[in-house]
Amino acid sequence: MTQNLKAQKCLSQYLEKNVELILQGTILGHLPSGKNQYGISKKILYKQAPIIGYEKDFLPQAQVLKNKYKIPQPLEDMVVAVYAKIYFRDYRRDVDLILFCDLLQKSLILKNDRMIRVKFIDGIHVDKVNPRIEFELYDLHE
């Protein structure tokens, strides 16, 4: 069973409804945790280096996916699920999709990351050479 069908079947069973694939892709690079990568200076919140670097890598890759799936405007007026496989450099990371979801909004794939109501993480894997996140976005038709 392909990754796409496996995710679609899993989501359909869990949600007891049909879901529709919107976008499928891979973003290369080590996904930093969104929790501890912000600093405060003089009451101003700022991003630390790992987030800035990941953002610079993420945005051009997201643009390629937008073009491939013909998404000219940010998606809106839908409820979205994310199915993700995360490949870290090592197991010493907390798993969260906070930064990933924020960047889906910043890259103008989604109008607002609050549209994401369901997040499935299909395990944590280690790939020291090629860290990445393989993901699929689904419309939940709500």
mmCIF file of C-alpha atoms in Angstrom:
data_model
loop_
_atom_site.group_PDB
_atom_site.id
_atom_site.type_symbol
_atom_site.label_atom_id
_atom_site.label_comp_id
_atom_site.label_asym_id
_atom_site.label_seq_id
_atom_site.Cartn_x
_atom_site.Cartn_y
_atom_site.Cartn_z
ATOM 1 C CA MET A 1 0.000 0.000 0.000
ATOM 2 C CA THR A 2 1.469 3.360 -0.939
ATOM 3 C CA GLN A 3 2.102 6.016 1.700
ATOM 4 C CA ASN A 4 -0.725 8.135 0.306
ATOM 5 C CA LEU A 5 -3.324 5.371 0.455
ATOM 6 C CA LYS A 6 -2.169 4.279 3.906
ATOM 7 C CA ALA A 7 -2.562 7.813 5.273
ATOM 8 C CA GLN A 8 -5.869 8.353 3.522
ATOM 9 C CA LYS A 9 -7.270 5.068 4.859
ATOM 10 C CA CYS A 10 -6.032 5.826 8.368
ATOM 11 C CA LEU A 11 -7.582 9.303 8.365
ATOM 12 C CA SER A 12 -10.832 8.083 6.824
ATOM 13 C CA GLN A 13 -11.226 5.362 9.442
ATOM 14 C CA TYR A 14 -10.296 7.642 12.316
ATOM 15 C CA LEU A 15 -12.588 10.437 11.238
ATOM 16 C CA GLU A 16 -15.266 8.142 9.784
ATOM 17 C CA LYS A 17 -15.518 10.235 6.636
ATOM 18 C CA ASN A 18 -13.907 10.596 3.233
ATOM 19 C CA VAL A 19 -10.889 12.830 3.003
ATOM 20 C CA GLU A 20 -9.252 14.348 -0.059
ATOM 21 C CA LEU A 21 -5.521 14.771 -0.649
ATOM 22 C CA ILE A 22 -4.588 18.405 -1.220
ATOM 23 C CA LEU A 23 -0.808 18.255 -1.306
ATOM 24 C CA GLN A 24 1.969 15.730 -0.751
ATOM 25 C CA GLY A 25 5.632 16.562 -0.423
ATOM 26 C CA THR A 26 8.972 16.385 1.302
ATOM 27 C CA ILE A 27 10.787 19.253 2.946
ATOM 28 C CA LEU A 28 14.504 18.588 3.351
ATOM 29 C CA GLY A 29 16.349 19.758 6.429
ATOM 30 C CA HIS A 30 16.344 19.167 10.156
ATOM 31 C CA LEU A 31 13.036 20.336 11.677
ATOM 32 C CA PRO A 32 13.895 22.283 14.840
ATOM 33 C CA SER A 33 11.502 22.251 17.756
ATOM 34 C CA GLY A 34 9.266 25.302 17.745
ATOM 35 C CA LYS A 35 9.066 25.263 21.533
ATOM 36 C CA ASN A 36 12.474 26.434 22.671
ATOM 37 C CA GLN A 37 13.792 28.353 19.685
ATOM 38 C CA TYR A 38 12.533 31.826 20.507
ATOM 39 C CA GLY A 39 14.247 34.396 22.700
ATOM 40 C CA ILE A 40 13.075 37.548 24.421
ATOM 41 C CA SER A 41 15.037 40.778 24.395
ATOM 42 C CA LYS A 42 13.601 44.029 25.714
ATOM 43 C CA LYS A 43 10.078 42.546 25.626
ATOM 44 C CA ILE A 44 10.456 41.596 21.952
ATOM 45 C CA LEU A 45 10.164 37.983 20.837
ATOM 46 C CA TYR A 46 12.771 36.948 18.271
ATOM 47 C CA LYS A 47 13.682 33.773 16.391
ATOM 48 C CA GLN A 48 16.930 32.018 17.135
ATOM 49 C CA ALA A 49 19.348 30.798 14.457
ATOM 50 C CA PRO A 50 17.967 27.233 13.970
ATOM 51 C CA ILE A 51 14.497 28.573 13.107
ATOM 52 C CA ILE A 52 15.841 31.259 10.784
ATOM 53 C CA GLY A 53 17.957 28.690 8.931
ATOM 54 C CA TYR A 54 15.112 26.201 8.604
ATOM 55 C CA GLU A 55 12.771 28.942 7.371
ATOM 56 C CA LYS A 56 15.254 29.894 4.633
ATOM 57 C CA ASP A 57 15.404 26.262 3.508
ATOM 58 C CA PHE A 58 11.657 25.622 3.869
ATOM 59 C CA LEU A 59 10.182 28.520 1.895
ATOM 60 C CA PRO A 60 11.752 27.773 -1.541
ATOM 61 C CA GLN A 61 10.849 24.086 -1.219
ATOM 62 C CA ALA A 62 7.270 25.008 -0.310
ATOM 63 C CA GLN A 63 7.084 27.276 -3.369
ATOM 64 C CA VAL A 64 8.009 24.329 -5.598
ATOM 65 C CA LEU A 65 5.187 22.284 -4.029
ATOM 66 C CA LYS A 66 2.713 25.145 -4.480
ATOM 67 C CA ASN A 67 3.601 25.321 -8.173
ATOM 68 C CA LYS A 68 3.431 21.537 -8.598
ATOM 69 C CA TYR A 69 -0.049 21.348 -7.048
ATOM 70 C CA LYS A 70 -1.212 24.583 -8.685
ATOM 71 C CA ILE A 71 -1.998 26.486 -5.489
ATOM 72 C CA PRO A 72 -1.961 30.148 -6.618
ATOM 73 C CA GLN A 73 -3.660 31.515 -3.480
ATOM 74 C CA PRO A 74 -3.403 30.337 0.120
ATOM 75 C CA LEU A 75 -5.955 27.618 0.837
ATOM 76 C CA GLU A 76 -8.820 28.799 3.020
ATOM 77 C CA ASP A 77 -12.338 27.871 4.109
ATOM 78 C CA MET A 78 -11.481 24.240 4.794
ATOM 79 C CA VAL A 79 -10.506 22.048 7.703
ATOM 80 C CA VAL A 80 -7.158 20.360 7.162
ATOM 81 C CA ALA A 81 -5.354 17.289 8.486
ATOM 82 C CA VAL A 82 -1.583 16.799 8.360
ATOM 83 C CA TYR A 83 -0.062 13.345 8.054
ATOM 84 C CA ALA A 84 3.699 13.491 8.647
ATOM 85 C CA LYS A 85 6.737 11.229 8.831
ATOM 86 C CA ILE A 86 9.623 13.016 10.508
ATOM 87 C CA TYR A 87 13.247 12.033 9.985
ATOM 88 C CA PHE A 88 15.569 13.608 12.570
ATOM 89 C CA ARG A 89 19.358 13.470 12.792
ATOM 90 C CA ASP A 90 18.988 11.673 16.138
ATOM 91 C CA TYR A 91 16.373 10.674 18.709
ATOM 92 C CA ARG A 92 17.172 13.547 21.090
ATOM 93 C CA ARG A 93 14.350 15.794 19.899
ATOM 94 C CA ASP A 94 10.879 16.599 21.066
ATOM 95 C CA VAL A 95 8.383 16.022 18.317
ATOM 96 C CA ASP A 96 6.155 18.925 17.467
ATOM 97 C CA LEU A 97 4.762 20.366 14.301
ATOM 98 C CA ILE A 98 4.387 23.923 15.607
ATOM 99 C CA LEU A 99 7.080 25.419 13.401
ATOM 100 C CA PHE A 100 6.081 23.282 10.410
ATOM 101 C CA CYS A 101 2.469 24.472 10.628
ATOM 102 C CA ASP A 102 3.572 28.091 11.062
ATOM 103 C CA LEU A 103 5.674 27.783 7.916
ATOM 104 C CA LEU A 104 2.796 26.316 5.917
ATOM 105 C CA GLN A 105 1.064 29.601 6.650
ATOM 106 C CA LYS A 106 4.125 31.773 6.022
ATOM 107 C CA SER A 107 4.728 30.027 2.669
ATOM 108 C CA LEU A 108 1.124 30.878 1.708
ATOM 109 C CA ILE A 109 0.062 27.277 1.280
ATOM 110 C CA LEU A 110 -2.519 27.801 4.016
ATOM 111 C CA LYS A 111 -4.163 31.090 4.862
ATOM 112 C CA ASN A 112 -4.037 30.250 8.554
ATOM 113 C CA ASP A 113 -2.406 27.349 10.376
ATOM 114 C CA ARG A 114 -5.458 27.168 12.670
ATOM 115 C CA MET A 115 -7.150 25.387 9.751
ATOM 116 C CA ILE A 116 -5.136 22.309 10.763
ATOM 117 C CA ARG A 117 -7.354 20.408 13.176
ATOM 118 C CA VAL A 118 -5.818 16.927 12.992
ATOM 119 C CA LYS A 119 -2.106 16.091 13.149
ATOM 120 C CA PHE A 120 -0.899 12.508 12.636
ATOM 121 C CA ILE A 121 2.784 11.803 13.161
ATOM 122 C CA ASP A 122 3.708 8.424 11.699
ATOM 123 C CA GLY A 123 6.604 7.732 14.007
ATOM 124 C CA ILE A 124 9.955 9.341 14.456
ATOM 125 C CA HIS A 125 12.742 8.080 12.275
ATOM 126 C CA VAL A 126 16.472 8.748 12.201
ATOM 127 C CA ASP A 127 18.360 9.677 9.058
ATOM 128 C CA LYS A 128 21.632 11.337 10.004
ATOM 129 C CA VAL A 129 22.483 12.183 6.407
ATOM 130 C CA ASN A 130 19.093 13.319 5.084
ATOM 131 C CA PRO A 131 16.798 14.734 7.812
ATOM 132 C CA ARG A 132 13.409 15.689 6.407
ATOM 133 C CA ILE A 133 9.678 15.759 6.864
ATOM 134 C CA GLU A 134 7.467 13.825 4.455
ATOM 135 C CA PHE A 135 3.933 15.098 4.698
ATOM 136 C CA GLU A 136 0.473 15.096 3.213
ATOM 137 C CA LEU A 137 -2.308 17.653 3.651
ATOM 138 C CA TYR A 138 -5.913 16.494 3.484
ATOM 139 C CA ASP A 139 -9.202 18.348 3.206
ATOM 140 C CA LEU A 140 -11.552 16.934 5.837
ATOM 141 C CA HIS A 141 -14.705 18.283 4.131
ATOM 142 C CA GLU A 142 -16.181 19.854 7.245
#
